Amino acid sequence: MSSSTPHRRASHTTSSVSSRRVTHRRAAAVALAGVAALIATAVQSGTATAAPDPSPAKGSELVRLSPSQRAELIRDANATKAETADDLGLGAKEKLVVRDVLKDRDGTLHTRYERTYDGLPVLGGDLVVAGAAGKTEQVVKATAKAIKPATVTPKMSAAKAEAQAVSAAKAAGAERPDTDRAPRKVIWAANGTPVLAYETVVGGLQEDGTPNELHVITDAATGAELYTYQAIENGTGNTMYSGTVTLGTAQSGSSYTLTDTARGNHKTYNLNRGTSGTGTLFSGPDDVWGNGTASNAETAAADAHYGAALTWDYYKNVQGRSGIRGDGVGAYSRVHYGNNYVNAFWSDDCFCMTYGDGSGNANPLTSIDVAAHEMTHGVTSNTAGLNYSGESGGLNEATSDIFGASVEFYANNSSDVGDYLIGEEININGDGTPLRYMDKPSKDGASKDSWYSGIGGVDVHYSSGPANHFFYLLSEGSGTKTINGVTYNSPTSDGLPVTGIGRAKAEKIWFRALTTKFTSTTNYAGARTGTLAATGELYGTDSAEYKAVQDAWAGINVGSRSGGGGGGGTTVENTANVNIPDYGAAVTSSITVSGRTGNAPSNLKVGVDIVHTWRGDLQIDLVAPDGSTYRLKNSGYDPAADVHETYTVNASSETANGTWKLRVQDQGQADTGYIDAWRLTFP
């Protein structure tokens, strides 16, 4: 009978986004009436949106669910998904598919759904519904567009779509591209108007020998290529200098295997230079693995196994997640992939991590941060599902770097202390420098320090730079400092300082945003929105943490400072799009203020951003918590588009805490628009 045995191995040494109109659904508005906020996270080409829950988080941390508890919540969600779809105002042909359920200490459930339309999967139709006691309190959507494709009957054949996809893979440098399954019909909703499309998955190998899993989305009517993304998610790391470590193994008779029975039966296999299949499970008679040199095949296996165990423990003990999927089931690792393969990757298809041996097969890419990086790709895939392309792809890669560094700090290994460097041990550049730097990403010569409008066109390993930089700034702050013997000097895009809140809080914020706010299409603006929402729930919207998140994002050129600029003060904002009916009833957008004392100031700043084809039609009011109304703008002759103004209101007679509303009414015919964002700044 097998048993779990700790294993000791010998010590070794090795080497501004454009705005997007949101369709208003009356049924959804009715269902969500009285709710704190409606969150709708935009696609990459649009604004990201959210209104944070302003309450300090007495119960806003996620509880640790056992696999059976999670399964029960998923069953409950499945039992009520039709009712939920109706509450959200989804169309008759739309159905929800439960993907995951998380739970807060206060009982709030965060249920993540995929969508189908007329039986077809809707790519970019994912959403997260949060609420307690059967009430919907927040909704985060990957797209705010109504899922109403013109047709579900294709005009082009699947064979033609497949041929075009293979050609696209060849153009991208794929070797021996092939398809092992026919294209499937889908509704493409991740950007633009939802349309019928084909999704073709092209296999083979990428240029560097990495397996190819290129997804090509083709318009089923026009044949136009709508989107491509690579499902094999990879990142280069470092060989681990970890000394003697304890490994979870299993014993059967007189033989041992690298099977960690305490961590979901995670197994480590030897591909022995192969590039396909599972490989051979590492086994031996003495429960001692490796000798610290790359020439011993077990050394890389011990590194990978150790890194996987640390990552499992980090997610379980720090973030309350049992395994990559949250179901207590372990993934597996494959080492010795290919020949001189200088990379590592995660694959959803095999639910596994795979590691090459580096240049000259001398530096296996099996370090702590690489193992954590790859396993985190799996966590991301099973939570937000960030598309591995464009800005969402950069956020996907950054998430793996963020938790790669977090696990390295968590490991507290004296031979490889925690740092904000990625790949610092491997000397992959040949000059002793790391692969990536989180404090100033551009030091690697390719990564970007700050967001700019074209960053979605940059390779995801380099467009990850701003998010890595944000995480460092939020954790440690700007300027020069030395941590665990490493000196950092982190700049900001606006030249203003950022005060860090500590890595532990930053990790909690990013994980909560990833699992309850981000969707497949979240972009940088959406990441700001999601982390602010998460921070508001964890620490309150008037907290130092909330201000620090605003300032850290401003430090990488995403959004404004906590005081609305470089000065002091507190800004609370709602960036949820609200459609303004043409010549119709007034609509409102809410901001709830908490944690302040006394009355509002006599110089309360009200920032308003409205996209509209004729702003003269608009009457705009600020509504105080007690219902008092302050006119910001009258309708009248004003032949221009949009409203981007900051109004000053003497609100000194109003209690600061409570729900404030921006009320907008279109009082003229023929022009349309929406509330893009608005904010309150307390000087």
PDB file of N, CA, C and O in Angstrom, residues 25 166 199-200 273 346 431 513 568 680:
ATOM      1  N   ARG A  25     -30.005  47.076 -20.257  1.00  0.00           N
ATOM      2  CA  ARG A  25     -31.054  46.080 -20.213  1.00  0.00           C
ATOM      3  C   ARG A  25     -32.012  46.410 -19.082  1.00  0.00           C
ATOM      4  O   ARG A  25     -31.622  46.455 -17.927  1.00  0.00           O
ATOM      5  N   VAL A 166      -4.447  27.346 -40.401  1.00  0.00           N
ATOM      6  CA  VAL A 166      -3.140  26.704 -40.585  1.00  0.00           C
ATOM      7  C   VAL A 166      -2.182  27.662 -41.283  1.00  0.00           C
ATOM      8  O   VAL A 166      -0.995  27.758 -40.931  1.00  0.00           O
ATOM      9  N   GLU A 199     -13.722  28.645 -34.304  1.00  0.00           N
ATOM     10  CA  GLU A 199     -12.484  28.585 -33.529  1.00  0.00           C
ATOM     11  C   GLU A 199     -11.713  27.355 -33.975  1.00  0.00           C
ATOM     12  O   GLU A 199     -12.195  26.230 -33.854  1.00  0.00           O
ATOM     13  N   THR A 200     -10.520  27.585 -34.500  1.00  0.00           N
ATOM     14  CA  THR A 200      -9.662  26.500 -34.956  1.00  0.00           C
ATOM     15  C   THR A 200      -8.416  26.455 -34.084  1.00  0.00           C
ATOM     16  O   THR A 200      -7.795  27.497 -33.829  1.00  0.00           O
ATOM     17  N   ARG A 273      14.138  13.999 -22.960  1.00  0.00           N
ATOM     18  CA  ARG A 273      14.389  14.728 -24.210  1.00  0.00           C
ATOM     19  C   ARG A 273      13.238  14.620 -25.216  1.00  0.00           C
ATOM     20  O   ARG A 273      13.330  15.140 -26.324  1.00  0.00           O
ATOM     21  N   TRP A 346       3.135  26.118 -19.336  1.00  0.00           N
ATOM     22  CA  TRP A 346       1.929  25.501 -18.795  1.00  0.00           C
ATOM     23  C   TRP A 346       1.004  25.156 -19.952  1.00  0.00           C
ATOM     24  O   TRP A 346       0.878  25.930 -20.902  1.00  0.00           O
ATOM     25  N   ASP A 431      25.517  37.184 -18.553  1.00  0.00           N
ATOM     26  CA  ASP A 431      26.269  38.231 -17.859  1.00  0.00           C
ATOM     27  C   ASP A 431      25.826  38.387 -16.406  1.00  0.00           C
ATOM     28  O   ASP A 431      26.110  39.394 -15.760  1.00  0.00           O
ATOM     29  N   ALA A 513      -8.719  40.352  -6.877  1.00  0.00           N
ATOM     30  CA  ALA A 513      -9.109  40.926  -8.162  1.00  0.00           C
ATOM     31  C   ALA A 513      -9.108  39.856  -9.251  1.00  0.00           C
ATOM     32  O   ALA A 513     -10.034  39.769 -10.068  1.00  0.00           O
ATOM     33  N   GLY A 568      -2.915  66.058  -2.142  1.00  0.00           N
ATOM     34  CA  GLY A 568      -3.530  65.168  -1.185  1.00  0.00           C
ATOM     35  C   GLY A 568      -4.993  64.971  -1.492  1.00  0.00           C
ATOM     36  O   GLY A 568      -5.500  65.332  -2.537  1.00  0.00           O
ATOM     37  N   LEU A 680     -15.765  61.475  -7.020  1.00  0.00           N
ATOM     38  CA  LEU A 680     -15.832  62.477  -5.961  1.00  0.00           C
ATOM     39  C   LEU A 680     -14.455  62.613  -5.340  1.00  0.00           C
ATOM     40  O   LEU A 680     -13.826  61.604  -4.987  1.00  0.00           O
TER      41      LEU A 680
END
